[in-house]
């Protein structure tokens, strides 16, 4: 079914998506499941967008100050207006903000995947190199551990950078708050929800399997789109296409996704926390019955179900990658970030596709969508020269990104790529469910690579244990090592 976008529907959907974004300001609890449940409830309040006609900042002249922005992604705040209409609109609301408050921005390039090697030594030296930094989340932890990040919730700084406002994602501020100090945030101009994970499905394959493709939308709406339904449909799709008795990339699978990314995504979807803060320390939190039950189910999905093809986004050797598998009708489902709908392989695939939220763990739980590890966040170095000016400017920019930029993204970016009306709901609704967790910040300090040992012992089938593996034993095996790393991180980050 080809999409039939009508102007009034698009306008209403845009308004709803922005209104839903307003709920990011609700307080989270110690459980991902509880946090998301309370957040989703508040994000349904469609009057929140109308509650804000301005950023509620004072009319203030920043005196022409130039703020230095360290990032590997120039297009975030320095878009090329010639690139496309979206970039042109983005540049306009950024320029309008700079003009209104009389400040400038200057880009300082640091390769996004080398910041701990290049930016960190500069900051440790005490050098003033940037007023704020936009790293990917998985690169942020070492800067917190080295106490190079300013507390964004402290003193006068918090007067302008107000995380209670609806243009801030509070799951992120919670995730980066340690011993009462908040070190990172995700201003809306980083477009975090662009990289939130969803579930793509092949409508043509659904029809071949004699399953109504729209039935997934019905399940999503009535709350029964769960792991069980996902597994059931995936098993129907598996087929040895060349009848050689050997299932590989030449055959059809239930779903495809990136290796450890999908494991982390499912952990978050199950409402589990790798790490919790308790009694003035970080505590490894997978060694409990609730977690073991979910991990055991995950292991079945990745192994004994025989429905999963592991592949990164791009092709490598004989592995065509998840985009290649999905676009070639070799997988019924693909779990990946929502912006994958823009990729050429998906845009140009012959079969129609649809998009739904990531299936929930079980009925009665909420839909949760984990933000990708490469989502950009923001921290202010302790060596920043213009801290209060930065707080003011970032608050103003984030508001403009929410009020103006999000509708632009919906209108000019996502809406032109979906193939059916049902997908639009996922495109807009995913903003309700974007979830950040503290483990995302700990990747580069060794914690996440250590607990990957839980799932990578069987390298011939990445992201799995052996079928029927004792997940309790796998979790316990690395418990001491992970806790040691957590103790080291927490102690250094808090000077305790």
CSV table of C-alpha atoms in Angstrom, one decimal:
chain,number,residue,atom,x,y,z
A,1,UNK,CA,0.0,0.0,0.0
A,2,UNK,CA,1.6,3.2,-1.1
A,3,UNK,CA,1.4,6.2,1.2
A,4,UNK,CA,-1.3,8.8,0.6
A,5,UNK,CA,-0.2,11.8,2.5
A,6,UNK,CA,-2.8,14.4,2.9
A,7,UNK,CA,-1.8,17.9,4.0
A,8,UNK,CA,-4.2,18.0,7.0
A,9,UNK,CA,-3.0,14.6,8.2
A,10,UNK,CA,0.6,15.7,8.0
A,11,UNK,CA,0.0,18.9,9.9
A,12,UNK,CA,-1.8,17.0,12.6
A,13,UNK,CA,0.9,14.4,12.8
A,14,UNK,CA,3.6,17.1,13.1
A,15,UNK,CA,1.7,18.9,15.8
A,16,UNK,CA,1.2,15.6,17.7
A,17,UNK,CA,4.9,14.7,17.4
A,18,UNK,CA,6.0,18.0,18.7
A,19,UNK,CA,3.5,17.9,21.5
A,20,UNK,CA,4.7,14.4,22.4
A,21,UNK,CA,8.2,15.7,22.6
A,22,UNK,CA,7.0,18.0,25.3
A,23,UNK,CA,6.8,15.1,27.7
A,24,UNK,CA,10.5,14.5,27.8
A,25,UNK,CA,10.6,16.6,31.0
A,26,UNK,CA,9.0,14.0,33.3
A,27,UNK,CA,11.0,12.5,36.1
A,28,UNK,CA,12.4,9.0,35.6
A,29,UNK,CA,12.7,6.3,38.3
A,30,UNK,CA,15.4,3.8,38.8
A,31,UNK,CA,13.7,1.3,36.4
A,32,UNK,CA,13.7,1.8,32.7
A,33,UNK,CA,10.3,0.2,32.5
A,34,UNK,CA,8.8,2.5,35.1
A,35,UNK,CA,10.6,5.6,33.8
A,36,UNK,CA,9.3,5.0,30.3
A,37,UNK,CA,5.8,4.2,31.5
A,38,UNK,CA,5.5,7.5,33.3
A,39,UNK,CA,7.2,9.5,30.5
A,40,UNK,CA,4.9,8.0,27.8
A,41,UNK,CA,1.8,8.9,29.9
A,42,UNK,CA,2.9,12.6,30.1
A,43,UNK,CA,3.9,12.8,26.5
A,44,UNK,CA,0.4,12.2,25.4
A,45,UNK,CA,-0.6,15.5,26.8
A,46,UNK,CA,-1.0,17.4,23.6
A,47,UNK,CA,-1.5,20.8,25.2
A,48,UNK,CA,2.1,21.1,26.3
A,49,UNK,CA,3.4,22.4,23.0
A,50,UNK,CA,0.8,25.2,23.0
A,51,UNK,CA,2.0,26.0,26.6
A,52,UNK,CA,5.2,27.4,25.2
A,53,UNK,CA,5.3,30.3,22.9
A,54,UNK,CA,8.9,31.2,23.7
A,55,UNK,CA,11.9,29.8,25.4
A,56,UNK,CA,11.2,31.7,28.6
A,57,UNK,CA,14.7,33.1,28.7
A,58,UNK,CA,15.2,36.8,29.6
A,59,UNK,CA,15.8,39.3,26.9
A,60,UNK,CA,19.6,39.3,27.1
A,61,UNK,CA,22.4,40.4,24.9
A,62,UNK,CA,25.4,38.0,24.9
A,63,UNK,CA,27.6,40.8,23.6
A,64,UNK,CA,28.8,39.2,20.4
A,65,UNK,CA,30.6,36.4,22.3
A,66,UNK,CA,31.9,33.5,20.1
A,67,UNK,CA,31.3,30.1,21.6
A,68,UNK,CA,33.6,27.3,20.5
A,69,UNK,CA,31.9,24.0,19.6
A,70,UNK,CA,34.0,20.8,19.5
A,71,UNK,CA,32.5,18.1,17.4
A,72,UNK,CA,33.1,15.7,14.6
A,73,UNK,CA,29.8,16.7,13.0
A,74,UNK,CA,29.8,20.2,11.5
A,75,UNK,CA,26.3,19.9,10.1
A,76,UNK,CA,24.7,19.9,13.6
A,77,UNK,CA,25.1,23.6,14.2
A,78,UNK,CA,26.9,24.6,11.0
A,79,UNK,CA,24.6,23.2,8.2
A,80,UNK,CA,25.3,23.9,4.6
A,81,UNK,CA,22.1,25.7,3.4
A,82,UNK,CA,22.9,24.5,-0.2
A,83,UNK,CA,22.7,20.8,0.8
A,84,UNK,CA,18.9,20.5,0.9
A,85,UNK,CA,15.8,22.4,2.1
A,86,UNK,CA,16.0,20.9,5.5
A,87,UNK,CA,19.6,22.2,6.0
A,88,UNK,CA,18.5,25.6,4.8
A,89,UNK,CA,15.6,25.7,7.3
A,90,UNK,CA,17.9,24.5,10.0
A,91,UNK,CA,20.5,27.2,9.3
A,92,UNK,CA,17.7,29.8,9.4
A,93,UNK,CA,16.5,29.0,13.0
A,94,UNK,CA,20.1,28.7,14.2
A,95,UNK,CA,21.0,32.1,12.6
A,96,UNK,CA,17.8,33.7,14.0
A,97,UNK,CA,18.8,32.5,17.5
A,98,UNK,CA,22.3,33.9,17.2
A,99,UNK,CA,21.0,37.2,16.0
A,100,UNK,CA,18.3,37.4,18.7
A,101,UNK,CA,20.8,37.0,21.5
A,102,UNK,CA,23.9,38.4,19.8
A,103,UNK,CA,26.4,35.5,19.8
A,104,UNK,CA,28.4,33.5,17.3
A,105,UNK,CA,29.4,29.8,17.1
A,106,UNK,CA,32.8,28.5,15.8
A,107,UNK,CA,33.4,24.9,15.0
A,108,UNK,CA,36.5,23.1,16.3
A,109,UNK,CA,36.9,19.8,14.6
A,110,UNK,CA,37.8,16.6,16.6
A,111,UNK,CA,37.1,13.2,14.9
A,112,UNK,CA,34.0,11.8,16.6
A,113,UNK,CA,35.5,8.3,17.2
A,114,UNK,CA,38.9,9.6,18.4
A,115,UNK,CA,37.9,12.2,21.0
A,116,UNK,CA,39.3,10.3,24.0
A,117,UNK,CA,42.6,10.2,22.1
A,118,UNK,CA,42.7,13.7,20.8
A,119,UNK,CA,40.3,16.0,22.8
A,120,UNK,CA,41.0,14.6,26.2
A,121,UNK,CA,44.7,15.4,26.3
A,122,UNK,CA,43.9,19.0,25.3
A,123,UNK,CA,41.4,19.3,28.1
A,124,UNK,CA,43.6,17.6,30.7
A,125,UNK,CA,46.3,20.2,29.9
A,126,UNK,CA,43.9,22.9,31.0
A,127,UNK,CA,43.7,24.4,27.6
A,128,UNK,CA,40.6,26.3,26.5
A,129,UNK,CA,39.6,24.5,23.4
A,130,UNK,CA,35.8,24.6,23.5
A,131,UNK,CA,32.8,26.0,25.4
A,132,UNK,CA,30.8,22.8,24.7
A,133,UNK,CA,31.4,19.5,23.2
A,134,UNK,CA,29.1,17.3,21.1
A,135,UNK,CA,30.4,13.7,21.3
A,136,UNK,CA,28.6,10.5,20.5
A,137,UNK,CA,27.3,9.0,23.7
A,138,UNK,CA,29.7,6.1,23.9
A,139,UNK,CA,32.7,8.5,23.9
A,140,UNK,CA,31.4,10.6,26.8
A,141,UNK,CA,32.2,8.4,29.8
A,142,UNK,CA,36.0,8.9,30.0
A,143,UNK,CA,35.5,12.7,30.2
A,144,UNK,CA,33.2,12.2,33.1
A,145,UNK,CA,35.6,9.8,34.8
A,146,UNK,CA,38.4,12.3,34.3
A,147,UNK,CA,36.3,15.0,35.9
A,148,UNK,CA,36.6,17.1,32.8
A,149,UNK,CA,32.8,17.8,32.6
A,150,UNK,CA,31.1,20.7,34.3
A,151,UNK,CA,28.0,20.0,36.4
A,152,UNK,CA,25.2,21.3,34.2
A,153,UNK,CA,22.8,21.5,37.1
A,154,UNK,CA,25.0,23.6,39.3
A,155,UNK,CA,24.5,27.1,40.6
A,156,UNK,CA,23.9,30.0,38.2
A,157,UNK,CA,24.5,27.6,35.3
A,158,UNK,CA,21.2,25.8,35.9
A,159,UNK,CA,19.4,29.2,35.9
A,160,UNK,CA,19.6,29.2,32.1
A,161,UNK,CA,20.0,25.5,31.2
A,162,UNK,CA,16.7,24.4,32.6
A,163,UNK,CA,16.1,20.7,32.2
A,164,UNK,CA,12.5,20.9,33.4
A,165,UNK,CA,11.6,22.5,30.0
A,166,UNK,CA,10.0,20.1,27.5
A,167,UNK,CA,12.7,20.4,24.9
A,168,UNK,CA,15.1,18.3,27.0
A,169,UNK,CA,15.1,14.5,27.3
A,170,UNK,CA,15.1,13.7,31.0
A,171,UNK,CA,16.0,10.1,30.5
A,172,UNK,CA,19.4,11.4,29.3
A,173,UNK,CA,19.9,13.8,32.1
A,174,UNK,CA,19.0,11.1,34.6
A,175,UNK,CA,21.4,8.7,32.9
A,176,UNK,CA,24.3,11.2,33.2
A,177,UNK,CA,23.5,12.3,36.7
A,178,UNK,CA,26.0,10.8,39.2
A,179,UNK,CA,26.0,11.6,42.9
A,180,UNK,CA,23.7,14.5,42.2
A,181,UNK,CA,25.7,16.1,39.4
A,182,UNK,CA,24.5,16.2,35.8
A,183,UNK,CA,27.3,15.9,33.2
A,184,UNK,CA,25.6,15.4,29.8
A,185,UNK,CA,22.4,16.3,28.0
A,186,UNK,CA,20.8,15.9,24.6
A,187,UNK,CA,19.6,19.3,23.3
A,188,UNK,CA,17.0,18.8,20.6
A,189,UNK,CA,19.4,20.1,17.9
A,190,UNK,CA,21.3,16.8,18.2
A,191,UNK,CA,18.1,15.2,16.9
A,192,UNK,CA,18.4,12.2,19.2
A,193,UNK,CA,15.1,10.7,18.2
A,194,UNK,CA,16.4,10.4,14.6
A,195,UNK,CA,18.6,7.5,15.9
A,196,UNK,CA,16.1,5.8,18.1
A,197,UNK,CA,15.5,2.2,17.2
A,198,UNK,CA,12.4,0.9,15.5
A,199,UNK,CA,11.3,-2.2,13.6
A,200,UNK,CA,11.0,-2.2,9.8
A,201,UNK,CA,9.0,-5.0,8.2
A,202,UNK,CA,8.7,-6.2,4.6
A,203,UNK,CA,5.1,-5.8,3.5
A,204,UNK,CA,5.6,-8.0,0.4
A,205,UNK,CA,7.0,-10.9,2.5
A,206,UNK,CA,4.1,-10.6,4.9
A,207,UNK,CA,1.7,-11.0,2.0
A,208,UNK,CA,3.7,-14.0,0.7
A,209,UNK,CA,3.3,-15.5,4.1
A,210,UNK,CA,-0.5,-14.9,3.9
A,211,UNK,CA,-0.4,-12.5,6.8
A,212,UNK,CA,-2.1,-9.1,6.5
A,213,UNK,CA,0.7,-6.5,6.8
A,214,UNK,CA,-1.6,-4.1,8.5
A,215,UNK,CA,-2.2,-6.6,11.3
A,216,UNK,CA,1.1,-5.5,12.8
A,217,UNK,CA,-0.2,-1.9,13.1
A,218,UNK,CA,-3.3,-3.3,14.8
A,219,UNK,CA,-1.2,-5.2,17.3
A,220,UNK,CA,0.9,-2.1,17.9
A,221,UNK,CA,-2.2,-0.1,18.6
A,222,UNK,CA,-3.8,-2.6,21.0
A,223,UNK,CA,-0.6,-3.3,22.8
A,224,UNK,CA,-0.1,-6.9,21.7
A,225,UNK,CA,3.0,-6.2,19.5
A,226,UNK,CA,5.3,-8.2,21.7
A,227,UNK,CA,8.5,-10.3,21.5
A,228,UNK,CA,6.2,-13.4,21.2
A,229,UNK,CA,4.4,-12.1,18.2
A,230,UNK,CA,7.7,-10.9,16.7
A,231,UNK,CA,9.2,-14.4,17.1
A,232,UNK,CA,6.1,-16.1,15.7
A,233,UNK,CA,6.1,-14.1,12.5
A,234,UNK,CA,9.9,-14.4,12.2
A,235,UNK,CA,9.7,-18.2,12.3
A,236,UNK,CA,7.1,-18.2,9.5
A,237,UNK,CA,9.5,-16.2,7.3
A,238,UNK,CA,12.6,-18.5,7.6
A,239,UNK,CA,13.3,-20.3,4.4
A,240,UNK,CA,16.2,-22.2,2.8
A,241,UNK,CA,15.8,-20.5,-0.5
A,242,UNK,CA,18.4,-22.5,-2.4
A,243,UNK,CA,17.5,-25.8,-0.7
A,244,UNK,CA,21.1,-26.6,0.1
A,245,UNK,CA,20.4,-27.4,3.7
A,246,UNK,CA,22.8,-24.6,4.9
A,247,UNK,CA,21.2,-21.4,6.2
A,248,UNK,CA,23.4,-18.4,5.2
A,249,UNK,CA,23.1,-15.0,3.6
A,250,UNK,CA,21.6,-16.6,0.5
A,251,UNK,CA,18.5,-17.6,2.4
A,252,UNK,CA,15.7,-15.9,4.1
A,253,UNK,CA,15.6,-15.1,7.8
A,254,UNK,CA,13.1,-13.8,10.3
A,255,UNK,CA,15.0,-10.6,11.2
A,256,UNK,CA,18.4,-8.9,10.8
A,257,UNK,CA,20.1,-6.4,13.0
A,258,UNK,CA,23.5,-5.2,14.1
A,259,UNK,CA,25.2,-7.6,16.5
A,260,UNK,CA,25.7,-6.2,20.0
A,261,UNK,CA,23.5,-3.2,19.3
A,262,UNK,CA,20.4,-5.4,19.1
A,263,UNK,CA,21.4,-7.1,22.4
A,264,UNK,CA,21.6,-3.7,24.1
A,265,UNK,CA,18.4,-2.6,22.6
A,266,UNK,CA,16.5,-5.6,23.8
A,267,UNK,CA,18.0,-5.2,27.3
A,268,UNK,CA,16.5,-1.7,27.4
A,269,UNK,CA,13.2,-2.8,25.9
A,270,UNK,CA,12.9,-5.5,28.6
A,271,UNK,CA,13.1,-2.7,31.2
A,272,UNK,CA,16.4,-3.9,32.5
A,273,UNK,CA,19.2,-1.6,33.9
A,274,UNK,CA,22.7,-2.8,33.4
A,275,UNK,CA,23.8,-0.4,36.1
A,276,UNK,CA,22.0,1.4,39.0
A,277,UNK,CA,23.3,3.9,41.5
A,278,UNK,CA,22.8,2.6,45.1
A,279,UNK,CA,24.5,3.5,48.4
A,280,UNK,CA,26.9,6.0,46.8
A,281,UNK,CA,28.2,3.5,44.1
A,282,UNK,CA,27.3,2.1,40.8
A,283,UNK,CA,26.0,-1.5,41.1
A,284,UNK,CA,26.0,-4.1,38.3
A,285,UNK,CA,22.3,-5.0,38.0
A,286,UNK,CA,22.0,-8.0,35.6
A,287,UNK,CA,22.6,-10.6,38.3
A,288,UNK,CA,18.9,-11.0,39.3
A,289,UNK,CA,16.0,-13.3,38.4
A,290,UNK,CA,14.2,-10.7,36.3
A,291,UNK,CA,17.2,-10.0,34.2
A,292,UNK,CA,18.1,-13.7,33.8
A,293,UNK,CA,14.6,-14.5,32.6
A,294,UNK,CA,14.8,-11.8,30.0
A,295,UNK,CA,18.3,-12.7,28.9
A,296,UNK,CA,17.3,-16.3,28.6
A,297,UNK,CA,14.5,-15.3,26.3
A,298,UNK,CA,16.9,-13.2,24.3
A,299,UNK,CA,19.3,-16.0,24.0
A,300,UNK,CA,16.6,-18.2,22.5
A,301,UNK,CA,15.7,-15.5,20.0
A,302,UNK,CA,19.4,-15.2,18.9
A,303,UNK,CA,20.1,-19.0,18.9
A,304,UNK,CA,17.6,-21.8,19.1
A,305,UNK,CA,14.8,-19.9,17.3
A,306,UNK,CA,17.1,-19.8,14.2
A,307,UNK,CA,15.5,-16.6,13.0
A,308,UNK,CA,18.3,-14.1,13.3
A,309,UNK,CA,20.9,-12.9,10.8
A,310,UNK,CA,23.6,-10.7,12.3
A,311,UNK,CA,24.9,-7.9,10.1
A,312,UNK,CA,26.2,-4.4,10.5
A,313,UNK,CA,24.6,-1.6,8.5
A,314,UNK,CA,27.0,-2.0,5.5
A,315,UNK,CA,28.2,-5.0,3.7
A,316,UNK,CA,31.5,-6.7,4.7
A,317,UNK,CA,32.9,-9.6,2.8
A,318,UNK,CA,30.2,-12.3,2.3
A,319,UNK,CA,27.9,-10.5,4.8
A,320,UNK,CA,25.6,-8.1,2.8
A,321,UNK,CA,24.8,-6.3,6.1
A,322,UNK,CA,21.4,-5.8,7.5
A,323,UNK,CA,20.4,-3.1,5.0
A,324,UNK,CA,21.4,-5.5,2.2
A,325,UNK,CA,19.5,-8.4,3.6
A,326,UNK,CA,16.4,-6.5,4.3
A,327,UNK,CA,16.2,-4.6,1.0
A,328,UNK,CA,16.8,-7.9,-0.9
A,329,UNK,CA,13.8,-9.6,0.8
A,330,UNK,CA,16.1,-11.8,2.8
A,331,UNK,CA,14.7,-10.8,6.2
A,332,UNK,CA,11.1,-10.1,7.2
A,333,UNK,CA,12.2,-7.6,9.9
A,334,UNK,CA,15.0,-5.2,10.4
A,335,UNK,CA,15.6,-3.5,13.7
A,336,UNK,CA,17.6,-0.3,13.3
A,337,UNK,CA,17.4,3.4,14.0
A,338,UNK,CA,14.4,5.2,12.5
A,339,UNK,CA,16.5,7.3,10.1
A,340,UNK,CA,17.4,4.1,8.2
A,341,UNK,CA,14.3,5.0,6.1
A,342,UNK,CA,16.5,7.6,4.5
A,343,UNK,CA,19.2,5.2,3.4
A,344,UNK,CA,19.4,4.6,-0.4
A,345,UNK,CA,19.0,0.8,0.0
A,346,UNK,CA,15.8,1.3,1.8
A,347,UNK,CA,14.5,4.2,-0.3
A,348,UNK,CA,15.1,2.2,-3.4
A,349,UNK,CA,14.1,-1.3,-2.4
A,350,UNK,CA,11.5,-2.8,-4.7
A,351,UNK,CA,9.3,-4.3,-2.0
A,352,UNK,CA,7.2,-2.1,0.1
A,353,UNK,CA,8.1,-1.8,3.8
A,354,UNK,CA,6.4,-0.6,6.9
A,355,UNK,CA,7.6,0.7,10.3
A,356,UNK,CA,6.5,0.0,13.8
A,357,UNK,CA,7.9,0.5,17.2
A,358,UNK,CA,10.3,-2.0,18.6
A,359,UNK,CA,8.1,-4.9,19.9
A,360,UNK,CA,7.5,-4.7,23.7
A,361,UNK,CA,8.9,-7.3,26.0
A,362,UNK,CA,5.4,-8.6,27.0
A,363,UNK,CA,1.9,-7.5,27.2
A,364,UNK,CA,1.3,-5.0,30.0
A,365,UNK,CA,4.7,-3.4,29.6
A,366,UNK,CA,5.3,-0.2,27.7
A,367,UNK,CA,6.9,0.3,24.3
A,368,UNK,CA,10.5,1.4,24.9
A,369,UNK,CA,13.0,2.5,22.2
A,370,UNK,CA,16.7,2.8,22.9
A,371,UNK,CA,18.7,5.6,21.4
A,372,UNK,CA,21.6,4.5,19.3
A,373,UNK,CA,25.1,4.5,20.7
A,374,UNK,CA,26.2,7.1,18.1
A,375,UNK,CA,23.6,9.6,19.2
A,376,UNK,CA,25.2,12.9,20.0
A,377,UNK,CA,25.1,14.4,23.4
A,378,UNK,CA,26.6,17.6,25.0
A,379,UNK,CA,28.9,18.4,27.8
A,380,UNK,CA,30.6,21.6,28.9
A,381,UNK,CA,34.4,21.2,29.7
A,382,UNK,CA,35.5,22.6,33.0
A,383,UNK,CA,38.0,24.6,31.0
A,384,UNK,CA,35.2,26.4,29.0
A,385,UNK,CA,35.7,30.1,29.0
A,386,UNK,CA,32.1,31.3,28.6
A,387,UNK,CA,30.0,28.9,30.8
A,388,UNK,CA,27.0,31.0,31.5
A,389,UNK,CA,26.8,32.3,27.9
A,390,UNK,CA,27.0,28.7,26.8
A,391,UNK,CA,24.1,27.7,29.1
A,392,UNK,CA,22.0,30.6,27.7
A,393,UNK,CA,22.8,29.9,24.1
A,394,UNK,CA,22.3,26.1,24.3
A,395,UNK,CA,18.9,26.6,26.0
A,396,UNK,CA,17.8,29.0,23.3
A,397,UNK,CA,19.1,26.7,20.5
A,398,UNK,CA,17.5,23.7,21.9
A,399,UNK,CA,14.1,25.5,22.1
A,400,UNK,CA,14.4,26.5,18.5
A,401,UNK,CA,15.3,23.0,17.5
A,402,UNK,CA,12.2,21.7,19.3
A,403,UNK,CA,9.7,24.4,18.3
A,404,UNK,CA,10.8,24.8,14.7
A,405,UNK,CA,13.3,22.1,13.8
A,406,UNK,CA,11.2,19.1,14.7
A,407,UNK,CA,8.3,20.0,12.5
A,408,UNK,CA,10.8,20.7,9.7
A,409,UNK,CA,12.3,17.2,10.1
A,410,UNK,CA,8.9,15.6,10.0
A,411,UNK,CA,7.7,17.5,7.0
A,412,UNK,CA,10.8,17.5,4.9
A,413,UNK,CA,12.7,14.4,6.0
A,414,UNK,CA,10.8,11.4,7.3
A,415,UNK,CA,7.4,12.0,5.7
A,416,UNK,CA,8.8,11.7,2.2
A,417,UNK,CA,10.4,8.3,2.8
A,418,UNK,CA,7.6,6.2,4.3
A,419,UNK,CA,5.7,3.8,2.0
A,420,UNK,CA,2.3,3.6,3.8
A,421,UNK,CA,0.1,5.5,6.2
A,422,UNK,CA,0.7,3.2,9.1
A,423,UNK,CA,4.4,3.9,9.2
A,424,UNK,CA,3.7,7.6,10.0
A,425,UNK,CA,2.6,6.7,13.5
A,426,UNK,CA,5.9,5.0,14.2
A,427,UNK,CA,7.8,8.0,12.8
A,428,UNK,CA,6.1,10.4,15.1
A,429,UNK,CA,5.4,8.2,18.1
A,430,UNK,CA,9.0,7.1,18.5
A,431,UNK,CA,9.7,10.5,20.0
A,432,UNK,CA,7.6,9.3,23.0
A,433,UNK,CA,9.8,6.4,23.7
A,434,UNK,CA,13.4,7.5,23.1
A,435,UNK,CA,15.3,6.1,26.1
A,436,UNK,CA,18.9,6.8,27.3
A,437,UNK,CA,20.6,4.6,29.9
A,438,UNK,CA,23.8,5.1,31.9
A,439,UNK,CA,25.6,2.1,30.3
A,440,UNK,CA,25.7,4.1,27.0
A,441,UNK,CA,28.1,6.5,28.7
A,442,UNK,CA,30.3,3.8,30.0
A,443,UNK,CA,31.2,2.0,26.8
A,444,UNK,CA,34.6,3.7,26.3
A,445,UNK,CA,35.7,3.1,29.9
A,446,UNK,CA,35.5,-0.7,29.3
A,447,UNK,CA,32.3,-1.6,31.1
A,448,UNK,CA,30.1,-2.3,28.1
A,449,UNK,CA,32.8,-4.2,26.2
A,450,UNK,CA,33.2,-6.4,29.3
A,451,UNK,CA,29.6,-7.4,29.6
A,452,UNK,CA,29.5,-8.1,25.9
A,453,UNK,CA,31.3,-11.3,27.0
A,454,UNK,CA,27.9,-12.4,28.1
A,455,UNK,CA,26.8,-12.7,24.6
A,456,UNK,CA,29.9,-13.1,22.5
A,457,UNK,CA,31.3,-16.5,23.6
A,458,UNK,CA,30.0,-18.1,20.5
A,459,UNK,CA,31.7,-16.0,17.8
A,460,UNK,CA,30.3,-18.1,15.0
A,461,UNK,CA,26.9,-16.8,15.9
A,462,UNK,CA,27.6,-13.2,17.1
A,463,UNK,CA,25.5,-11.7,19.8
A,464,UNK,CA,24.6,-15.1,21.3
A,465,UNK,CA,25.6,-17.8,23.7
A,466,UNK,CA,25.1,-21.4,22.7
A,467,UNK,CA,21.4,-22.6,22.5
A,468,UNK,CA,20.2,-23.4,26.0
A,469,UNK,CA,23.1,-21.6,27.6
A,470,UNK,CA,23.0,-20.9,31.3
A,471,UNK,CA,22.6,-17.1,31.3
A,472,UNK,CA,22.8,-16.9,35.0
A,473,UNK,CA,26.3,-18.4,34.8
A,474,UNK,CA,27.3,-16.1,32.0
A,475,UNK,CA,26.2,-13.0,34.0
A,476,UNK,CA,27.9,-14.2,37.1
A,477,UNK,CA,31.2,-14.9,35.3
A,478,UNK,CA,31.8,-11.3,34.6
A,479,UNK,CA,30.1,-9.9,37.7
A,480,UNK,CA,33.4,-9.2,39.6
A,481,UNK,CA,35.1,-7.7,36.6
A,482,UNK,CA,32.2,-5.3,35.7
A,483,UNK,CA,31.8,-4.3,39.3
A,484,UNK,CA,35.5,-3.5,39.6
A,485,UNK,CA,35.2,-1.2,36.5
A,486,UNK,CA,32.1,0.4,37.9
A,487,UNK,CA,33.8,1.1,41.3
A,488,UNK,CA,36.8,2.6,39.5
A,489,UNK,CA,34.6,4.8,37.3
A,490,UNK,CA,32.4,6.0,40.1
A,491,UNK,CA,35.2,6.6,42.5
A,492,UNK,CA,37.2,8.7,40.0
A,493,UNK,CA,34.2,10.6,38.7
A,494,UNK,CA,33.0,11.6,42.2
A,495,UNK,CA,36.5,11.7,43.9
A,496,UNK,CA,35.3,9.2,46.5
